[in-house]
Amino acid sequence: MTRTAADPAPPPPGGVLWTLVGDIRGLLMLPAALTLQVAHPAVGAGVDEHSVFRTDPWGRGERSLRSLQLWVYGGDTAADEGRRLRELHRGIHGIDAHGRRYRALDHDCYAWVHATGFPVYRHALRYLVRPLTDAQERQLYAEWLQVGRVLGIQDRDMPLSVEEFWPYYRKMLADEVEKTVVVRELTAADRPLPPPHFGPPPVSLLLKAVWPVLLPPFARFRRFITVGLLPPDARDAIGLEWTDAQERALCRFARVVRVVVPVLPERLRYLPMAREARRAARLNR
């Protein structure tokens, strides 16, 4: 479908999200954002009852990552992806753990799923890239608002400035978020996880063979990076433990990431959709 004049445009080339979303460091931030999303009882119930994250976690993650990149790099197709997601979630409804009815497209649920990206990205950038300046933080929020519009969220359902966002965020932490069933699973180091199925058949077969050995350290690292890159106030509100020793380990890991990733060639540093978008942007200058 061709983008119409009424469709919101994705964030601009060269912006904060343009650099962040396709950078491989963004992959480290996504588990924390997802965990904060499902800490909302209604969102957690929807994922618990309707998602395939238990039976097909790798496929679900790959599809989510592709969708996220389309919001930023999709150009005329970004709005189409927003419409597809809304249609996908239209029939998702049920009752949460507190006996309250929910629908995935309820304003408070859908807006919270979108909102969580901003505080997680802001916090994780302090470790993996560098702290944002005030101007960059405002630019990130403005671009994240534009992503919300791509997703079909109305301005009346989103805080329209950084100053409006933080009271909303703190109220959600105080009144809504909790350690849902899905949060417990996403932050567990002992949950069964099927082997990934990436690459050609020989690679998939090899991964399947060695997965019993790889899974324990991978699960521990996943929990470490998920909890560590959650903003501390969110971590406390959910009830996830984090020690001083873990904080020091995260800082050591982040120092290595900050040194290594910027010197990687573009084909290794950026995901394929981001590389293509960056190449196209250079040609159009």
Short mmCIF file of C-alpha atoms in Angstrom, two decimals:
data_model
loop_
_atom_site.label_atom_id
_atom_site.label_comp_id
_atom_site.label_asym_id
_atom_site.label_seq_id
_atom_site.Cartn_x
_atom_site.Cartn_y
_atom_site.Cartn_z
CA MET A 1 0.00 0.00 0.00
CA THR A 2 1.31 3.48 -0.84
CA ARG A 3 1.57 5.92 2.04
CA THR A 4 -1.06 8.65 1.90
CA ALA A 5 -0.75 12.23 3.07
CA ALA A 6 -2.78 11.29 6.17
CA ASP A 7 -0.36 8.57 7.23
CA PRO A 8 2.25 9.52 9.85
CA ALA A 9 5.84 9.45 8.64
CA PRO A 10 8.44 7.35 10.47
CA PRO A 11 11.22 9.05 12.44
CA PRO A 12 13.68 10.91 10.21
CA PRO A 13 16.97 9.55 8.84
CA GLY A 14 19.90 10.57 10.99
CA GLY A 15 17.85 10.81 14.18
CA VAL A 16 18.42 9.05 17.48
CA LEU A 17 16.19 6.08 16.61
CA TRP A 18 17.67 5.84 13.11
CA THR A 19 21.04 5.15 14.74
CA LEU A 20 19.78 3.11 17.70
CA VAL A 21 17.21 0.64 16.37
CA GLY A 22 19.43 -0.98 13.73
CA ASP A 23 22.59 -1.05 15.86
CA ILE A 24 23.30 -4.52 17.26
CA ARG A 25 23.41 -2.97 20.74
CA GLY A 26 19.69 -2.42 20.39
CA LEU A 27 19.24 -6.18 20.57
CA LEU A 28 20.51 -6.09 24.15
CA MET A 29 17.85 -3.53 25.11
CA LEU A 30 14.80 -5.33 23.73
CA PRO A 31 14.38 -7.95 26.51
CA ALA A 32 14.18 -5.22 29.16
CA ALA A 33 11.57 -3.29 27.15
CA LEU A 34 9.48 -6.43 26.65
CA THR A 35 9.69 -7.26 30.36
CA LEU A 36 8.49 -3.80 31.33
CA GLN A 37 5.62 -4.11 28.86
CA VAL A 38 4.35 -7.40 30.28
CA ALA A 39 4.65 -6.12 33.85
CA HIS A 40 1.31 -4.43 33.15
CA PRO A 41 -1.27 -7.04 34.26
CA ALA A 42 -3.43 -6.71 31.15
CA VAL A 43 -0.49 -6.81 28.75
CA GLY A 44 1.01 -9.74 30.63
CA ALA A 45 -2.30 -11.61 30.49
CA GLY A 46 -2.59 -10.99 26.75
CA VAL A 47 0.90 -12.33 26.11
CA ASP A 48 0.34 -15.25 28.49
CA GLU A 49 -2.87 -16.33 26.77
CA HIS A 50 -2.34 -15.37 23.14
CA SER A 51 1.40 -15.26 22.34
CA VAL A 52 3.60 -18.06 21.03
CA PHE A 53 6.59 -16.85 23.05
CA ARG A 54 6.81 -20.21 24.84
CA THR A 55 6.50 -22.48 21.80
CA ASP A 56 8.28 -20.32 19.21
CA PRO A 57 10.37 -17.75 21.12
CA TRP A 58 12.94 -17.28 18.36
CA GLY A 59 10.37 -16.83 15.62
CA ARG A 60 8.35 -14.48 17.77
CA GLY A 61 11.48 -12.46 18.56
CA GLU A 62 12.48 -12.29 14.90
CA ARG A 63 9.03 -11.07 13.87
CA SER A 64 8.97 -8.45 16.64
CA LEU A 65 12.42 -7.20 15.64
CA ARG A 66 11.41 -6.91 12.01
CA SER A 67 8.28 -5.00 12.98
CA LEU A 68 10.28 -2.59 15.15
CA GLN A 69 12.68 -1.88 12.31
CA LEU A 70 9.81 -1.20 9.91
CA TRP A 71 8.51 1.52 12.26
CA VAL A 72 11.81 3.36 11.81
CA TYR A 73 13.26 2.26 8.46
CA GLY A 74 10.08 1.25 6.65
CA GLY A 75 9.49 4.54 4.85
CA ASP A 76 6.14 4.36 3.07
CA THR A 77 5.49 0.89 4.54
CA ALA A 78 5.82 1.99 8.18
CA ALA A 79 2.17 3.02 8.44
CA ASP A 80 1.13 -0.26 6.80
CA GLU A 81 2.97 -2.12 9.53
CA GLY A 82 1.17 -0.06 12.16
CA ARG A 83 -2.18 -0.98 10.62
CA ARG A 84 -1.17 -4.64 10.43
CA LEU A 85 -0.31 -4.70 14.13
CA ARG A 86 -3.57 -3.09 15.14
CA GLU A 87 -5.52 -5.60 13.08
CA LEU A 88 -3.47 -8.44 14.58
CA HIS A 89 -4.31 -7.31 18.11
CA ARG A 90 -7.96 -6.44 17.45
CA GLY A 91 -9.29 -9.81 18.58
CA ILE A 92 -7.04 -10.19 21.63
CA HIS A 93 -9.02 -9.85 24.84
CA GLY A 94 -9.63 -11.67 28.11
CA ILE A 95 -9.46 -11.33 31.87
CA ASP A 96 -6.26 -10.49 33.74
CA ALA A 97 -5.00 -11.97 37.02
CA HIS A 98 -7.07 -9.45 38.99
CA GLY A 99 -10.32 -10.45 37.30
CA ARG A 100 -10.45 -7.31 35.14
CA ARG A 101 -11.47 -7.48 31.51
CA TYR A 102 -8.94 -6.22 28.99
CA ARG A 103 -8.59 -5.73 25.27
CA ALA A 104 -5.18 -5.42 23.65
CA LEU A 105 -6.20 -2.20 21.89
CA ASP A 106 -7.51 -0.54 25.05
CA HIS A 107 -5.90 2.90 25.15
CA ASP A 108 -4.04 2.35 28.41
CA CYS A 109 -2.65 -1.08 27.38
CA TYR A 110 -1.58 -0.18 23.86
CA ALA A 111 -0.09 3.14 24.95
CA TRP A 112 1.90 1.45 27.76
CA VAL A 113 3.41 -1.10 25.36
CA HIS A 114 4.62 1.81 23.26
CA ALA A 115 5.69 4.00 26.19
CA THR A 116 8.08 1.48 27.73
CA GLY A 117 10.62 1.84 24.93
CA PHE A 118 11.57 5.39 25.91
CA PRO A 119 12.71 4.85 29.53
CA VAL A 120 14.44 1.57 28.67
CA TYR A 121 16.34 3.03 25.71
CA ARG A 122 17.24 6.14 27.72
CA HIS A 123 18.59 4.05 30.59
CA ALA A 124 20.38 1.43 28.47
CA LEU A 125 22.13 4.06 26.37
CA ARG A 126 23.94 5.24 29.49
CA TYR A 127 25.68 1.85 29.63
CA LEU A 128 26.00 0.71 26.03
CA VAL A 129 26.59 3.98 24.15
CA ARG A 130 26.71 7.19 26.22
CA PRO A 131 24.26 9.21 28.32
CA LEU A 132 21.95 11.38 26.28
CA THR A 133 22.21 15.14 26.49
CA ASP A 134 19.00 17.00 27.37
CA ALA A 135 18.55 17.88 23.70
CA GLN A 136 19.08 14.28 22.59
CA GLU A 137 16.63 13.03 25.22
CA ARG A 138 13.99 15.40 23.92
CA GLN A 139 14.74 14.35 20.37
CA LEU A 140 14.46 10.68 21.33
CA TYR A 141 11.09 11.31 22.97
CA ALA A 142 9.82 13.31 19.98
CA GLU A 143 10.84 10.48 17.66
CA TRP A 144 9.25 7.90 19.95
CA LEU A 145 6.01 9.89 19.83
CA GLN A 146 6.20 9.67 16.05
CA VAL A 147 6.57 5.88 16.35
CA GLY A 148 3.41 5.92 18.48
CA ARG A 149 1.57 7.72 15.70
CA VAL A 150 2.84 5.14 13.20
CA LEU A 151 1.34 2.49 15.48
CA GLY A 152 -2.01 4.29 15.39
CA ILE A 153 -1.92 5.73 18.91
CA GLN A 154 -3.70 9.05 19.19
CA ASP A 155 -1.92 12.07 20.66
CA ARG A 156 -4.54 12.28 23.40
CA ASP A 157 -3.42 8.85 24.65
CA MET A 158 0.30 9.69 24.90
CA PRO A 159 2.17 12.20 27.07
CA LEU A 160 3.23 14.79 24.51
CA SER A 161 6.43 15.96 26.18
CA VAL A 162 9.19 14.61 28.39
CA GLU A 163 7.79 16.71 31.25
CA GLU A 164 4.40 15.01 30.87
CA PHE A 165 5.91 11.56 30.44
CA TRP A 166 7.64 11.17 33.80
CA PRO A 167 4.55 11.71 36.03
CA TYR A 168 2.64 9.23 33.83
CA TYR A 169 5.48 6.73 34.04
CA ARG A 170 5.84 7.03 37.82
CA LYS A 171 2.09 6.60 38.27
CA MET A 172 2.15 3.44 36.18
CA LEU A 173 5.01 2.07 38.25
CA ALA A 174 3.18 2.88 41.47
CA ASP A 175 -0.31 1.71 40.49
CA GLU A 176 -0.05 -0.92 37.77
CA VAL A 177 3.16 -2.84 37.18
CA GLU A 178 3.87 -6.07 39.03
CA LYS A 179 5.77 -9.32 38.66
CA THR A 180 3.33 -11.05 36.34
CA VAL A 181 3.58 -14.68 35.29
CA VAL A 182 5.22 -13.63 32.05
CA VAL A 183 7.73 -11.39 33.84
CA ARG A 184 8.71 -14.34 36.01
CA GLU A 185 9.28 -16.48 32.93
CA LEU A 186 11.23 -13.83 31.03
CA THR A 187 13.55 -13.25 33.98
CA ALA A 188 14.00 -16.90 34.97
CA ALA A 189 17.36 -18.56 34.40
CA ASP A 190 15.97 -22.09 34.50
CA ARG A 191 13.04 -21.95 32.06
CA PRO A 192 13.11 -24.46 29.16
CA LEU A 193 13.96 -22.81 25.85
CA PRO A 194 14.02 -24.60 22.48
CA PRO A 195 17.20 -24.27 20.40
CA PRO A 196 17.33 -21.49 17.82
CA HIS A 197 16.71 -22.41 14.21
CA PHE A 198 18.81 -19.81 12.42
CA GLY A 199 20.98 -20.33 9.37
CA PRO A 200 21.30 -23.26 6.96
CA PRO A 201 20.32 -26.80 8.08
CA PRO A 202 23.84 -27.81 9.17
CA VAL A 203 24.04 -24.79 11.48
CA SER A 204 20.59 -25.49 12.93
CA LEU A 205 21.52 -29.13 13.51
CA LEU A 206 24.74 -28.11 15.24
CA LEU A 207 22.91 -25.65 17.47
CA LYS A 208 20.38 -28.30 18.37
CA ALA A 209 23.16 -30.73 19.30
CA VAL A 210 25.08 -28.32 21.53
CA TRP A 211 22.05 -26.46 22.92
CA PRO A 212 21.96 -28.41 26.23
CA VAL A 213 25.45 -27.08 26.91
CA LEU A 214 24.80 -23.53 25.66
CA LEU A 215 21.41 -23.01 27.28
CA PRO A 216 22.44 -22.59 30.97
CA PRO A 217 24.99 -19.79 30.37
CA PHE A 218 22.74 -18.18 27.75
CA ALA A 219 19.78 -18.18 30.16
CA ARG A 220 21.89 -16.64 32.91
CA PHE A 221 23.15 -13.94 30.56
CA ARG A 222 19.65 -13.22 29.29
CA ARG A 223 18.38 -12.70 32.83
CA PHE A 224 21.43 -10.58 33.69
CA ILE A 225 21.03 -8.23 30.72
CA THR A 226 17.22 -8.08 31.01
CA VAL A 227 17.16 -7.08 34.67
CA GLY A 228 20.29 -4.97 34.44
CA LEU A 229 19.03 -2.75 31.62
CA LEU A 230 15.67 -2.10 33.25
CA PRO A 231 15.57 1.37 34.81
CA PRO A 232 16.16 0.96 38.57
CA ASP A 233 12.77 2.43 39.50
CA ALA A 234 11.03 -0.05 37.17
CA ARG A 235 13.11 -2.90 38.52
CA ASP A 236 12.11 -1.98 42.08
CA ALA A 237 8.44 -1.56 41.18
CA ILE A 238 8.33 -5.01 39.60
CA GLY A 239 10.24 -6.59 42.47
CA LEU A 240 13.35 -7.83 40.66
CA GLU A 241 16.53 -8.19 42.69
CA TRP A 242 19.77 -6.55 41.53
CA THR A 243 22.96 -6.56 43.57
CA ASP A 244 25.97 -4.24 43.68
CA ALA A 245 28.10 -7.08 42.33
CA GLN A 246 25.76 -7.46 39.35
CA GLU A 247 25.90 -3.72 38.74
CA ARG A 248 29.70 -3.81 38.64
CA ALA A 249 29.59 -6.76 36.24
CA LEU A 250 27.17 -4.89 33.98
CA CYS A 251 29.46 -1.86 33.94
CA ARG A 252 32.43 -4.04 32.96
CA PHE A 253 30.42 -5.71 30.19
CA ALA A 254 29.16 -2.35 28.95
CA ARG A 255 32.70 -0.93 28.75
CA VAL A 256 33.68 -3.77 26.40
CA VAL A 257 30.57 -3.18 24.27
CA ARG A 258 31.27 0.56 24.04
CA VAL A 259 34.81 -0.11 22.82
CA VAL A 260 34.14 -2.99 20.42
CA VAL A 261 30.89 -2.13 18.62
CA PRO A 262 31.85 1.32 17.23
CA VAL A 263 34.89 -0.12 15.43
CA LEU A 264 32.99 -2.95 13.76
CA PRO A 265 32.38 -2.65 10.00
CA GLU A 266 28.88 -1.54 9.07
CA ARG A 267 27.89 -5.03 7.88
CA LEU A 268 28.51 -6.37 11.39
CA ARG A 269 27.34 -3.40 13.41
CA TYR A 270 23.94 -2.85 11.79
CA LEU A 271 21.07 -5.23 11.09
CA PRO A 272 20.25 -5.86 7.41
CA MET A 273 17.21 -3.57 7.18
CA ALA A 274 19.13 -0.75 8.84
CA ARG A 275 22.12 -1.24 6.53
CA GLU A 276 19.90 -1.01 3.46
CA ALA A 277 18.12 2.08 4.79
CA ARG A 278 21.45 3.76 5.58
CA ARG A 279 22.75 2.92 2.10
CA ALA A 280 19.61 4.34 0.47
CA ALA A 281 19.82 7.50 2.58
CA ARG A 282 23.43 8.06 1.48
CA LEU A 283 22.49 7.64 -2.19
CA ASN A 284 19.65 10.15 -1.83
CA ARG A 285 21.77 12.94 -0.40
#
